[in-house]
Each structure stands twice: as structure tokens, then as C-alpha cells.
XYZ file of C-alpha atoms in Angstrom:
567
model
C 95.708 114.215 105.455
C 92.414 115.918 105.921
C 89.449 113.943 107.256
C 87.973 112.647 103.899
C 84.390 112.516 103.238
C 82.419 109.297 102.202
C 79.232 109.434 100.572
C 77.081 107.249 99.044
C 74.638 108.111 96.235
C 71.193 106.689 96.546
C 70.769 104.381 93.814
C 69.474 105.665 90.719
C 66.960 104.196 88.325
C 69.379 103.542 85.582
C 69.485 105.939 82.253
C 67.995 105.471 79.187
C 71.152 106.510 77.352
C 73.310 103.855 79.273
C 70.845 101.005 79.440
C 68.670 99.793 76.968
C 64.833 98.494 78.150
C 65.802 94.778 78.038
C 68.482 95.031 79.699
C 67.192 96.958 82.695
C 64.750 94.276 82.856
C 67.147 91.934 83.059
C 69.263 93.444 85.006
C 67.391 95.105 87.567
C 64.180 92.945 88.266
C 66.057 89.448 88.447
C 68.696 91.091 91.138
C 67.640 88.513 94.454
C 67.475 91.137 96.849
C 68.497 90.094 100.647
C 65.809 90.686 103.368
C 68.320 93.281 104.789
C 69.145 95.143 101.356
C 65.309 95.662 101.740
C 64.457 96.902 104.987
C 64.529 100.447 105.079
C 67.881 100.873 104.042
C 69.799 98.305 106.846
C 72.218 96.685 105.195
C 74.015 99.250 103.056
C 75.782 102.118 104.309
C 75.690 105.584 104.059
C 77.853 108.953 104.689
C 77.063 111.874 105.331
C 79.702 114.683 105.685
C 80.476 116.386 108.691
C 80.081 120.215 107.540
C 81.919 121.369 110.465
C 84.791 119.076 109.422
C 84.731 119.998 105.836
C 85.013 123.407 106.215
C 88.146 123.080 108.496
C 89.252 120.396 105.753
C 89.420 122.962 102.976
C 90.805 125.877 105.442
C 93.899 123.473 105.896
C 94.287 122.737 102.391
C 93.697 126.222 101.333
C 95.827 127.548 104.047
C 99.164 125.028 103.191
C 102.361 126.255 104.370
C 104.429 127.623 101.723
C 107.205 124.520 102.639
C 104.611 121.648 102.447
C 103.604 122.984 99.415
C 106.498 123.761 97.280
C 107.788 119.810 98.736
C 104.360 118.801 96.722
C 105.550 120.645 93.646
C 103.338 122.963 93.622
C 104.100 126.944 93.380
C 102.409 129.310 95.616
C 100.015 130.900 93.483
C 99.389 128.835 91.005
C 96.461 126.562 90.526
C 96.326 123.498 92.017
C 95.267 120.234 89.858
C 92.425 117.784 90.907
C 92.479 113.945 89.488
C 89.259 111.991 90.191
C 90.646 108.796 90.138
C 88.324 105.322 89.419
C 88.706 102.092 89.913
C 87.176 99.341 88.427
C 85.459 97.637 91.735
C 87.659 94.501 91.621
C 90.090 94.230 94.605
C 93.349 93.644 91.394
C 92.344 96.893 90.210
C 91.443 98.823 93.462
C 95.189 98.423 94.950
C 97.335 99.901 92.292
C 94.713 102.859 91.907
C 94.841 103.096 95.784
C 98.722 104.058 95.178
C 98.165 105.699 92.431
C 96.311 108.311 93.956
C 98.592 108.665 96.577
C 101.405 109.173 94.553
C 99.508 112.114 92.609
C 98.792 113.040 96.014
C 102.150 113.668 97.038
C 103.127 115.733 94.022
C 100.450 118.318 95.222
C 97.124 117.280 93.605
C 94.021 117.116 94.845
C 92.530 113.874 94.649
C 89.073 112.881 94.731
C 88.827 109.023 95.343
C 85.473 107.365 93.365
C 85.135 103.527 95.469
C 81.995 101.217 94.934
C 79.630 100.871 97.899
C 80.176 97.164 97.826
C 83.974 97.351 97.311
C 84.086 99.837 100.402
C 81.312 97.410 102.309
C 83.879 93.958 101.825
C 87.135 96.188 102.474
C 85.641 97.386 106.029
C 83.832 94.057 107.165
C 87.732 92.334 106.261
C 89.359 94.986 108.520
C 86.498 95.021 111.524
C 86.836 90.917 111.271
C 90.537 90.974 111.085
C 90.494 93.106 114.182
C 91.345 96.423 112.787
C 90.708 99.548 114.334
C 88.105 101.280 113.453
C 88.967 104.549 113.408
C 92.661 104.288 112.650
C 91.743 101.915 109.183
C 88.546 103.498 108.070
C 86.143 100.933 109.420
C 82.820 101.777 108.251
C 84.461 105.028 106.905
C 87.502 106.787 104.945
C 89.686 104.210 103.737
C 92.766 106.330 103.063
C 92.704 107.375 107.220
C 95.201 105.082 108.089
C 97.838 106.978 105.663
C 96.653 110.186 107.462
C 97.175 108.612 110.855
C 100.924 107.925 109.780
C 101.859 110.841 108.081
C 101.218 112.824 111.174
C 102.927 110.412 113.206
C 105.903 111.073 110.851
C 105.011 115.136 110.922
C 104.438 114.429 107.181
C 102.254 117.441 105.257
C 98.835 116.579 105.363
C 97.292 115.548 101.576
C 94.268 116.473 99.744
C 93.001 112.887 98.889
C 88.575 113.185 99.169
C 86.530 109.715 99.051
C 83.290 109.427 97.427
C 81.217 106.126 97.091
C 78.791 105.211 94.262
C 76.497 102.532 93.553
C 76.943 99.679 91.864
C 73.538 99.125 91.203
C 73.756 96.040 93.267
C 72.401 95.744 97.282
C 74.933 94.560 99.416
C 74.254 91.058 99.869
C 73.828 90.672 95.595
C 76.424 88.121 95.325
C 78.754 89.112 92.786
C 81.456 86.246 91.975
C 78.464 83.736 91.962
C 76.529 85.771 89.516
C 79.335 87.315 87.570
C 77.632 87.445 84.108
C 74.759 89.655 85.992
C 77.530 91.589 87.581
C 78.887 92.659 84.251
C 75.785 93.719 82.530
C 74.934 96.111 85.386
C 78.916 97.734 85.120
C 78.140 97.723 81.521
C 74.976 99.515 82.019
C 74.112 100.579 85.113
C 77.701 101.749 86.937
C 78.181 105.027 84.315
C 75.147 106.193 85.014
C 75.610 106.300 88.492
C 79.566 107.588 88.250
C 77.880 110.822 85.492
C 75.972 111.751 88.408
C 78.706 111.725 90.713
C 81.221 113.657 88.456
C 79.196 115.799 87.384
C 78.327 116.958 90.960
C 82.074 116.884 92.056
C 83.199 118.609 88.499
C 81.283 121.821 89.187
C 81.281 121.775 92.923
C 84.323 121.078 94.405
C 87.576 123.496 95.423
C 89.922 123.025 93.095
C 87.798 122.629 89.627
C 88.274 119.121 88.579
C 91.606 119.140 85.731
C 91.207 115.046 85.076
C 89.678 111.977 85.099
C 92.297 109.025 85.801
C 90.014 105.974 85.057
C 90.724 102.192 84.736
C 90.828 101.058 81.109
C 88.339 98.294 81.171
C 85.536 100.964 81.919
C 83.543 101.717 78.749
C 82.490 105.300 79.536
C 85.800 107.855 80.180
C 85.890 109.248 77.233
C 83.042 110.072 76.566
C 82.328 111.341 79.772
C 85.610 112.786 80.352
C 84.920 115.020 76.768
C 81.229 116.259 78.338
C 83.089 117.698 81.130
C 85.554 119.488 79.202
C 88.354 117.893 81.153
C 91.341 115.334 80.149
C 90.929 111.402 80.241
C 94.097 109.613 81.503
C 93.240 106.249 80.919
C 95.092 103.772 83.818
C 96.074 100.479 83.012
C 96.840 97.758 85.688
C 98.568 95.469 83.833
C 101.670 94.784 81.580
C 102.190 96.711 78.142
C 101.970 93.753 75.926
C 97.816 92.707 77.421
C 96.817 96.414 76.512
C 98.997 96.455 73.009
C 96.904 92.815 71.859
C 93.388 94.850 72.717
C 94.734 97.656 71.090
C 95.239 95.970 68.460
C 91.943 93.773 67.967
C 90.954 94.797 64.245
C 94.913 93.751 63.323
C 93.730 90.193 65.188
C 90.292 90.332 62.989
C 92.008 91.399 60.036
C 94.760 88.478 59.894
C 91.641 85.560 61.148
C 93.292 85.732 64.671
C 90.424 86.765 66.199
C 86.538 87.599 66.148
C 87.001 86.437 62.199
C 83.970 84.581 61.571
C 85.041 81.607 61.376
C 87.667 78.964 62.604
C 90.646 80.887 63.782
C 94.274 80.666 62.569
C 96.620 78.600 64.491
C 99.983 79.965 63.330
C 102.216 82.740 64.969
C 101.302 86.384 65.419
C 104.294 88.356 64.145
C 102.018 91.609 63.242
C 101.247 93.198 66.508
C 103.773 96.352 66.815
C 106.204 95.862 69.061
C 104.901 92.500 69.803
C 107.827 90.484 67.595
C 105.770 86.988 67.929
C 103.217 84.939 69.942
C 101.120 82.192 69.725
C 97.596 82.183 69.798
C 97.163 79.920 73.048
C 99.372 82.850 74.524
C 96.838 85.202 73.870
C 94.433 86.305 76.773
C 91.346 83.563 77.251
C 89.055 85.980 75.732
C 91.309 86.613 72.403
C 90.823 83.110 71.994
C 87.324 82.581 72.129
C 85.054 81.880 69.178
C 82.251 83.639 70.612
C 82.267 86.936 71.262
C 79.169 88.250 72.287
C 79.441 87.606 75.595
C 79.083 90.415 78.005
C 83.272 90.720 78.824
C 83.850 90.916 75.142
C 80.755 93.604 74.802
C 83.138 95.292 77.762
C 86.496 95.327 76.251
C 85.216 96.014 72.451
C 83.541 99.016 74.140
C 86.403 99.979 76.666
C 88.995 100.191 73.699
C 87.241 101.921 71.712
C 87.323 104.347 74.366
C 90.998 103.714 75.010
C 91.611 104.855 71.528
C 90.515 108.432 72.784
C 92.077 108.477 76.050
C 94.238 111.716 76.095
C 97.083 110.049 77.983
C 97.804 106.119 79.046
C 99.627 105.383 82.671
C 100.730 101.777 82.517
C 101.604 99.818 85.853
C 104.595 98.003 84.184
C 108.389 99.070 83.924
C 110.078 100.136 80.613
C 112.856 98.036 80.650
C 110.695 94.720 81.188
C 108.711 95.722 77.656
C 111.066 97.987 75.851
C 109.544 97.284 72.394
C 105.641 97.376 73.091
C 106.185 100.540 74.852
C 108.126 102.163 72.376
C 105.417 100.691 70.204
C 102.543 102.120 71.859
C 104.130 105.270 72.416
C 104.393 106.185 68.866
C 100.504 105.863 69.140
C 99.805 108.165 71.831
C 101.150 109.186 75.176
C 102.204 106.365 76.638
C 103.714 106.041 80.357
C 105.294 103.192 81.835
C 105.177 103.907 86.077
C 105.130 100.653 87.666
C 105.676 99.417 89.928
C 102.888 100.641 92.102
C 103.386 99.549 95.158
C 102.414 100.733 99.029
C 105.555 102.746 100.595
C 108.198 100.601 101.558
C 106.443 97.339 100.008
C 105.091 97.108 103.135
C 101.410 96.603 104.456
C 99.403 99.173 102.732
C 98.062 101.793 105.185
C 94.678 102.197 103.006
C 92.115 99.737 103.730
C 92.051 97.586 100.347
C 91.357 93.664 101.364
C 87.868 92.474 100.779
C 88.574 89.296 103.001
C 90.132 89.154 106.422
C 93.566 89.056 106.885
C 95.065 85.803 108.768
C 98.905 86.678 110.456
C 100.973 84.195 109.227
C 104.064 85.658 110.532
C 104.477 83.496 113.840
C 104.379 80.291 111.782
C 106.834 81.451 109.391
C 109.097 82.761 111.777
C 109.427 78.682 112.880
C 110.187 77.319 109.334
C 113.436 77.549 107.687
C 115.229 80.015 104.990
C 113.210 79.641 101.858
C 111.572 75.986 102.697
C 108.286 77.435 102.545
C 105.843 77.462 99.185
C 103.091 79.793 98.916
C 100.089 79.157 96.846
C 97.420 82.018 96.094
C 95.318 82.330 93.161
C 94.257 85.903 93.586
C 91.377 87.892 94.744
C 89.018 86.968 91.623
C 89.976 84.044 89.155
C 88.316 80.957 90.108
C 89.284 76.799 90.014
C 87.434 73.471 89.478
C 87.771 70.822 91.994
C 89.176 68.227 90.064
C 92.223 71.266 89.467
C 92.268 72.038 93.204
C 92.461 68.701 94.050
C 95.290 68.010 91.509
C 97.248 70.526 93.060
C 96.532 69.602 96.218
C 97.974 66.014 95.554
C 101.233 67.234 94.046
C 101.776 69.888 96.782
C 101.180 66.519 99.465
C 103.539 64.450 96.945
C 106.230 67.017 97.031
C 107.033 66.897 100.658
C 107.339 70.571 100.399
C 106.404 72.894 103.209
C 103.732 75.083 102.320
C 101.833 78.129 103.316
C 98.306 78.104 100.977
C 95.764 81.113 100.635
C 92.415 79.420 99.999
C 89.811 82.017 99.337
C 86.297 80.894 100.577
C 85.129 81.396 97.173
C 87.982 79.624 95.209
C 85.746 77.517 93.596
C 82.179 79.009 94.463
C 80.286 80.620 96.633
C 78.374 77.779 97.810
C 81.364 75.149 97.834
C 83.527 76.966 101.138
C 85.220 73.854 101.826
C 86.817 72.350 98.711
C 89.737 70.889 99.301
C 90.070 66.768 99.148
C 88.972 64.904 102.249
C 91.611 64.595 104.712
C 94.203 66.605 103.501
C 94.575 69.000 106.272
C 95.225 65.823 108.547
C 98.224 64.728 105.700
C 99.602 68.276 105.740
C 99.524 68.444 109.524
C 103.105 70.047 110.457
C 104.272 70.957 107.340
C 101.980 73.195 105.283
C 98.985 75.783 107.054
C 95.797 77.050 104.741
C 94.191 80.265 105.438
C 91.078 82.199 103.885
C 93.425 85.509 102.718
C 96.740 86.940 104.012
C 98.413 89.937 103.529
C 100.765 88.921 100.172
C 103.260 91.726 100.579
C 104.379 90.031 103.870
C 104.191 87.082 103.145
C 106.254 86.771 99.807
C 108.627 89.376 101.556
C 109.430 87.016 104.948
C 112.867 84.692 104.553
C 111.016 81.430 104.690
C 109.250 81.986 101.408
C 111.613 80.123 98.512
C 108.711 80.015 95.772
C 105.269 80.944 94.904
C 102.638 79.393 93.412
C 100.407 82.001 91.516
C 97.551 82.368 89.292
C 99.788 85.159 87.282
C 97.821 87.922 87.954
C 99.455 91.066 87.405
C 100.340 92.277 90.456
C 101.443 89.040 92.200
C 103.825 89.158 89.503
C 105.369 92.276 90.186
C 104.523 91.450 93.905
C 107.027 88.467 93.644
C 109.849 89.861 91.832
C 110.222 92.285 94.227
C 110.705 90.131 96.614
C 113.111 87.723 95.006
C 110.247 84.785 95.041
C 110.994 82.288 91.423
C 107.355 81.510 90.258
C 105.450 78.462 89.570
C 102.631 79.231 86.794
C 99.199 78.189 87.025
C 97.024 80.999 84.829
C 93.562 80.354 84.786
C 91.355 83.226 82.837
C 92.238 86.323 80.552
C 95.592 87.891 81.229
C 97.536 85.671 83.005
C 97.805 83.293 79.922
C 99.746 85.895 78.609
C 101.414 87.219 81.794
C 102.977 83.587 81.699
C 104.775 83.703 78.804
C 106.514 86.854 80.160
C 107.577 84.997 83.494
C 108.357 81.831 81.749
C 109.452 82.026 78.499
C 110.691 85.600 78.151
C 112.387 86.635 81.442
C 112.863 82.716 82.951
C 111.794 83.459 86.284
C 109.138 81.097 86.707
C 107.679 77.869 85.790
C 104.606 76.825 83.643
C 101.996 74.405 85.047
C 99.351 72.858 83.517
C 100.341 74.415 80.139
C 98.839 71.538 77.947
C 95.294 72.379 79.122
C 95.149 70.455 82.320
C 96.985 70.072 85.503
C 97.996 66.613 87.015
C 99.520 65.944 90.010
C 102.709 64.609 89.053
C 103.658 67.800 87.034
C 102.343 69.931 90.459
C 104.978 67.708 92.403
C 107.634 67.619 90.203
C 107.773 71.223 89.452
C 107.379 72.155 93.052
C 110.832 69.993 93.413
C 112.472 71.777 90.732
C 111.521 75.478 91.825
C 112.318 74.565 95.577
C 115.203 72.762 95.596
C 117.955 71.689 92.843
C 120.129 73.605 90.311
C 116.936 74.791 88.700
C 115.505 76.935 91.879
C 119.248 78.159 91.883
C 119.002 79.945 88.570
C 115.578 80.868 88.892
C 116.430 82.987 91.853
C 119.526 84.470 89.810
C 116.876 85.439 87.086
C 114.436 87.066 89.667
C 117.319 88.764 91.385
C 118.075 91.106 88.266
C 114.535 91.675 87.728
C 114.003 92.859 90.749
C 117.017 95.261 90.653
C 115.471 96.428 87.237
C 112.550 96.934 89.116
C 114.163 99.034 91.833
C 116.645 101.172 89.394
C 113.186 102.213 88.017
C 111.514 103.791 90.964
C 114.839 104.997 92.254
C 115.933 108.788 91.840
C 116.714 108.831 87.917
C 114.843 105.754 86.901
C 112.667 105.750 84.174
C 109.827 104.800 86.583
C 110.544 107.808 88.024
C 111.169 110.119 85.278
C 107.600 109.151 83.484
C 105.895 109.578 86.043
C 107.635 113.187 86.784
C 107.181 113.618 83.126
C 103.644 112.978 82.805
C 102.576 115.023 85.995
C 104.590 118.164 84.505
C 102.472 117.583 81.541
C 98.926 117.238 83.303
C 99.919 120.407 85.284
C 100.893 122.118 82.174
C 98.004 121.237 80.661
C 95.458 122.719 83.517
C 97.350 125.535 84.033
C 98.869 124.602 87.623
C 102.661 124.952 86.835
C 105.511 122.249 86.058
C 108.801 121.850 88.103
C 109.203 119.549 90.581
């Protein structure tokens, strides 16, 4: 792969068409601003492309061999297609678009990569404190280097994947999980201002002409932007079919006193969503079932689906045969592609610099613990717990006798409480269970010693554990993963459900833990996650229908901008 480039915008003073006065005031002004973000500059980082480099950069990729390029399905002669590809700058949403971009990579697009200064800032100080090297990981730099450092090891073609940083809006040291409300408004208002200026500068200037924008779903500009630059808007969505189908299908919600009503809503089951055939209402995402909705995330996703109602074409991380019916559903709507799941080559450690926290190695003290004796517990890279739930967990994992390997992010609870867990618990668990701040999950889930996982249900942890055979216990705690539940638990029985009455109490924690890792009932749940995961497999396999969207939609796009179909 050709050296990428990495630049940072300067900030800008946010635009009145994006941002209304208040809320720049609000915004803006209030942001507590580090010494550091403040002195000249230290603090933040910024690129500035080697010219030299560049132009050898495009000489290669104009210059291709004729081989590497018909292998990236792309005739001689013909124009080549660009995707700018954007992420929404949480680290859930960052990894499948990471691999997304790759895999439009290797079918012979360009690809310019669009990461947030602070998403780029945590990803490089987790790899620099982790011990990664700098140059072969993108410390500081490209984060997509380390796939270039392999593919010439492997005397792979060399791909066209560009990185470009933006602002945020946000210094550096703005703390963004403890002031996520604040966080919001400036993504709602600030962020697209900041991305037009960007795309508009990569649209007209770069070699080939931009053909798309491939943009996460929860951001409420694409469309619009994507139809001021004359180009397509493929609208990428991270997680299953049936979360996208419910926002989809809000005013359906509204118009049956579901949702957003006006008053108390109903409490009976939804049976009106296509290709939904029922659900509950506590099934529905947390912010389906909240009364108000003027908050600044339901501002977001009224705005972002309105937007996704426009979107010329919809790539879904999820596999057909897991939703059949909301697919089928939502492709009678619009061009609709299932491609999941997006994993890193091999299901292995990802070779692109995506972790915003340090990785511990776990491996040695896995490697000592027996076949499947091992529980891991992670609640993600965002969603958040109280005490009293930590602790509650933390007293049924003891109870349980269970071995245990437990990811406990610094900010787990908040910012300013690093050390929740109860008093003297490490000392109980001493021989028998091992807490770290972040781990790689791909590893972990796929060593021997892992028999279950405890999990938040966020999307890819899902998808994450099926693959590698893992039975789930449930523990949602915000938006999606209420709903992701009912898929693991109640539709394809491969998990658990925990805490599903509203609270979590330690005896449940222990007595599921029992269940899931030992006993007739960890023996089927194993059975059931063993055919998922060959569904999973048959998809992305030669023939699959993983594999054939994703062919499908690519010979479309190319089509479409005029740079030839085929394979």
C-alpha cells in the first residue's frame, strides 16, 4: 500500500448553516480547554504530507501492473472508482469501517479514509503505550501502515487506501465520555461543517474524481452533502437489520402510540414493522422507549433517518440468513445489502491501528487455564455501568467459582471513578480470574480456554463471539443491545439474558454463569452457536450470499461511475 497521507484541518469556526447561534454558544465557549490544547498548538497533532512521497504514491498507483490490477477487478483502461469512507468517531463504528474500506480496497478502489483527530490521537497513544511500533502501526501517523507492511511481506499488490483527519471541534484533552451530551451537540453541529470542508477539497482535488461517499448512518449530513457534490451516498450501517428497520420505521411507531406519541405509550406487541413479525416494546432500543425525545441522540437519529431515507444504497454489517425477513423487507424499500461479517483477515488481530486503550496480552495466562473454563466479561468500548450493577456482577462472578478473564475499561463507570470495583475483590479472585483495562477481543474469544462470554451485546461482540463458538451471557445496557438480545436469546438461543427485569442481582449473575459454563445447558448453547457460526462462514465463503452482495453491490457502484463491472 502506498504511504498514506494524514492531515489535519485546522479547526474551523463552525457554519452558520450547520449550527445555530445558541448552540455555538453553548457548544463552543463552555468546551474546558486543557492548558496543552492551548499552548500554541501542543497537544494536538498535525500532518503534513510529504510531496516527494505523494508524488511517487500516485506514480505507483497510476503505474499498476496490468496483473495487480485486473486481480483488483479493475480493467485496464477504465476508470477507477474512489469511496471516501466515514466513520462515526466511536471505536464500535471505526472497526467495521476500517474493514470496510479495505475490502473496497481490494476490489480496486481508491479509498480515501476520513478519521477524527481525537479518534486517531486515542488509537496511537493505545499502540505507543501498548508498545507498538511506531512506524510499523502508524504511531503518531497512517493507521492503515501496518496492512501495507504485511502485504509486502506477503508480495501482495500495493492498495490505494489515503487517510485524512478532521476535527471534531473538540481539543484533545475535551473529555468526551464524561461530557457526552456536549459531545453530541458539537457532532450534531459542528463535525459536518468541518467534514464539507474536507470533501469538498478531496472531491475536486484528488486523482481519481471522488464516485462515493460510504458514510455511517447515524451521521445527519450524507445526503445532503453527498447530493451537493453530485456523487452517490452509500449509507453504512454497523449493526443488525432489524435496529435500522425499527428507525426506519419511526412514523409507523408514532402512528400506532409506540413511540414519540404524545402521550403514555402502548404496552402491547408490535406486529406492524415489515418484516419485523412481532416485538415487545421493552425490546425496542432504549431510545424507542423513551418518553422524551428531545434530547440531543433523538435530535441525531430523527435527523440521520431522515437522511437514510435518501441514501442511494444501504451496506448492512449483518448476514442474510440471520434476518431473512427484515432484509427482504427493507430491500423492497431500497437497495439493501447484507455483507457482514466484517471482520479483519483471518479473524485475527487487525493490522490497522483501531484500539483507543492499550492492549494487555492475555495469552500467557490463558495458555495455563483449561479447555473452555475461562469466562470473559467486556462491556464494550462505549456503554457505561453503575456501581451498585458492577458490583452485582462482581459478586455473582466471585459466587460462581468460575474462572474468569474481565476487561474493565478505566472509564466503565466514569471518568473520574478508575477504580470501581468492590473492595477486596481482586484479593478473593486471586488465582482464578485476572482484570485488565482493554484486550484485544478477537484473541481472546478465539483462544481454547474461553467457554463463555459475558457481553454488553454490542453488535460486533456479537458477531465477534459466534465466530468463535463462545455461548453468550446478556447484560445490554443502552440503545441497541436491548434489541440485539432478543436476537441472541430468544430468537437464535445462543445466549443468556441477565438482568432482564430491570436490574441485575447477584444470584441471577452466579447462577447463569453456572448454567452457560457448565451443565446440559452450556452443552446446547454451544450446539446453537456452532451452526451460527457455520452460517456465518458459508456467507463470506466463495458463493455465499455475504459474498455475492457484496460482489453485487461493487459491480453496481462501478457501473454506476463508469469504472466497469466483472470481477
Amino acid at each position: 500500500m502506498p504511504p498514506a497521507r494524514a492531515r489535519a484541518l485546522r479547526p474551523l469556526s463552525p457554519s452558520p448553516s450547520y449550527i445555530p447561534a445558541a448552540h455555538s454558544a453553548c457548544i463552543l465557549s463552555s468546551v474546558p480547554r486543557a492548558p496543552h490544547d492551548l499552548a500554541k498548538g501542543r497537544g494536538r497533532r498535525y500532518f503534513v504530507p510529504d510531496r516527494e512521497r505523494e508524488r511517487e504514491r500516485r506514480a505507483r498507483a497510476a503505474s499498476m501492473g496490468q496483473e495487480a490490477v485486473a486481480g483488483n477487478g479493475v480493467a485496464g483502461g477504465t476508470k477507477k472508482p474512489h469511496a471516501v469512507v466515514v466513520p462515526y468517531p466511536l471505536q464500535g463504528h471505526v472497526i467495521p469501517a476500517v474493514h470496510l474500506a479495505l475490502r473496497l480496497a481490494e476490489r480496486g478502489f481508491a479509498v480515501t479514509f476520513v478519521n477524527t483527530e481525537s479518534v486517531h490521537h486515542q488509537t496511537s497513544r493505545a499502540m505507543l503505550g501498548a508498545g507498538a511500533d511506531d512506524a510499523a502501526h502508524g504511531g503518531g501517523g497512517d493507521i492503515f501502515a501496518g496492512v501495507s507492511a504485511r502485504r509486502a511481506a506477503a508480495s501482495e499488490p500495493e492498495l490505494d487506501v489515503r487517510y485524512e483527519l478532521v476535527s471534531d471541534g473538540f481539543p484533545l484533552g475535551f473529555d468526551r465520555s464524561l461530557n457526552h451530551d456536549q459531545f453530541m451537540e458539537g457532532i450534531l453541529h459542528v463535525l459536518p461543517a468541518h467534514v464539507e470542508e474536507l470533501l469538498r477539497r478531496v472531491v475536486v482535488a484528488e486523482d481519481p474524481a471522488t464516485t462515493c461517499l460510504v458514510v455511517d448512518t447515524f451521521f445527519v449530513w450524507p445526503a445532503t452533502l453527498a447530493r451537493k457534490l453530485g456523487v452517490p451516498y452509500v449509507s453504512f450501517w454497523t449493526e443488525p437489520a432489524i435496529i435500522f428497520s425499527l428507525y426506519y420505521h419511526m412514523d409507523l411507531l408514532t402512528k400506532h402510540g409506540h413511540f414519540n406519541c404524545g402521550k403514555e405509550p402502548r404496552k402491547d406487541t408490535i406486529t406492524y414493522i415489515p418484516g419485523v413479525p412481532s416485538i415487545e416494546p421493552t425490546e425496542l432500543m432504549s431510545y424507542l422507549q423513551e418518553t422524551d425525545t428531545t434530547s440531543v441522540v433523538h435530535r441525531i437519529i430523527f435527523k440521520a433517518f431522515d437522511e437514510a431515507h435518501r441514501a442511494d444504497y444501504v451496506l448492512c454489517n449483518t448476514v442474510e440468513e440471520l434476518e431473512p425477513s427484515t432484509i427482504a423487507a427493507l430491500r423492497a424499500e431500497k437497495p439493501f445489502y447484507a455483507v457482514g461479517p466484517i471482520f479483519p483477515a483471518g479473524f485475527a488481530r487487525s493490522a490497522v491501528a483501531t484500539s483507543m486503550w492499550a492492549e494487555s496480552d492475555c495469552s500467557r495466562w490463558l495458555d495455563a487455564q483449561p479447555a473452555r473454563s475461562v469466562l470473559y466479561i467486556s462491556f464494550g468500548s462505549y456503554a457505561h455501568v453503575t456501581r451498585h450493577e458492577l458490583h452485582e456482577i462482581a459478586a455473582g462472578v466471585l459466587a460462581s467459582g468460575a474462572r474468569f478473564l474481565w476487561v474493565l475499561r478505566p472509564d466503565v463507570v466514569s471518568s473520574d471513578d478508575p477504580d470501581p470495583l468492590p473492595e477486596g475483590f481482586k484479593d478473593a479472585a486471586a488465582g482464578r480470574g485476572l482484570v485488565v483495562p482493554w484486550c484485544c477481543q478477537v484473541e481472546v474469544l478465539s483462544h481454547a480456554a474461553v467457554g463463555g462470554f459475558l457481553t454488553h451485546c454490542g453488535w460486533n461482540s456479537i458477531l465477534e463471539s459466534v465466530w468463535a463458538g463462545v455461548p453468550m451471557l446478556c447484560f445490554p445496557l443502552l440503545t441497541d443491545q436491548l434489541t440485539n438480545r432478543r436476537l441472541v436469546a430468544k430468537e437464535w438461543r445462543a445466549g443468556v439474558s441477565i438482568g432482564d427485569r430491570g436490574a441485575v442481582d447477584a444470584g441471577e449473575v452466579r447462577a447463569r454463569i453456572e448454567g452457560v459454563m457448565g451443565g446440559e445447558e452450556g452443552v446446547k448453547l454451544r450446539e446453537q452457536v456452532g451452526k451460527l457460526r457455520a452460517t456465518l462462514e458459508a456467507a463470506v465463503a466463495p458463493g455465499g450470499s455475504s459474498r455475492g452482495n457484496f460482489d453485487e453491490f461493487v459491480d453496481v457502484l462501478k457501473r454506476r461511475c463508469g469504472g466497469g463491472g466483472g470481477q
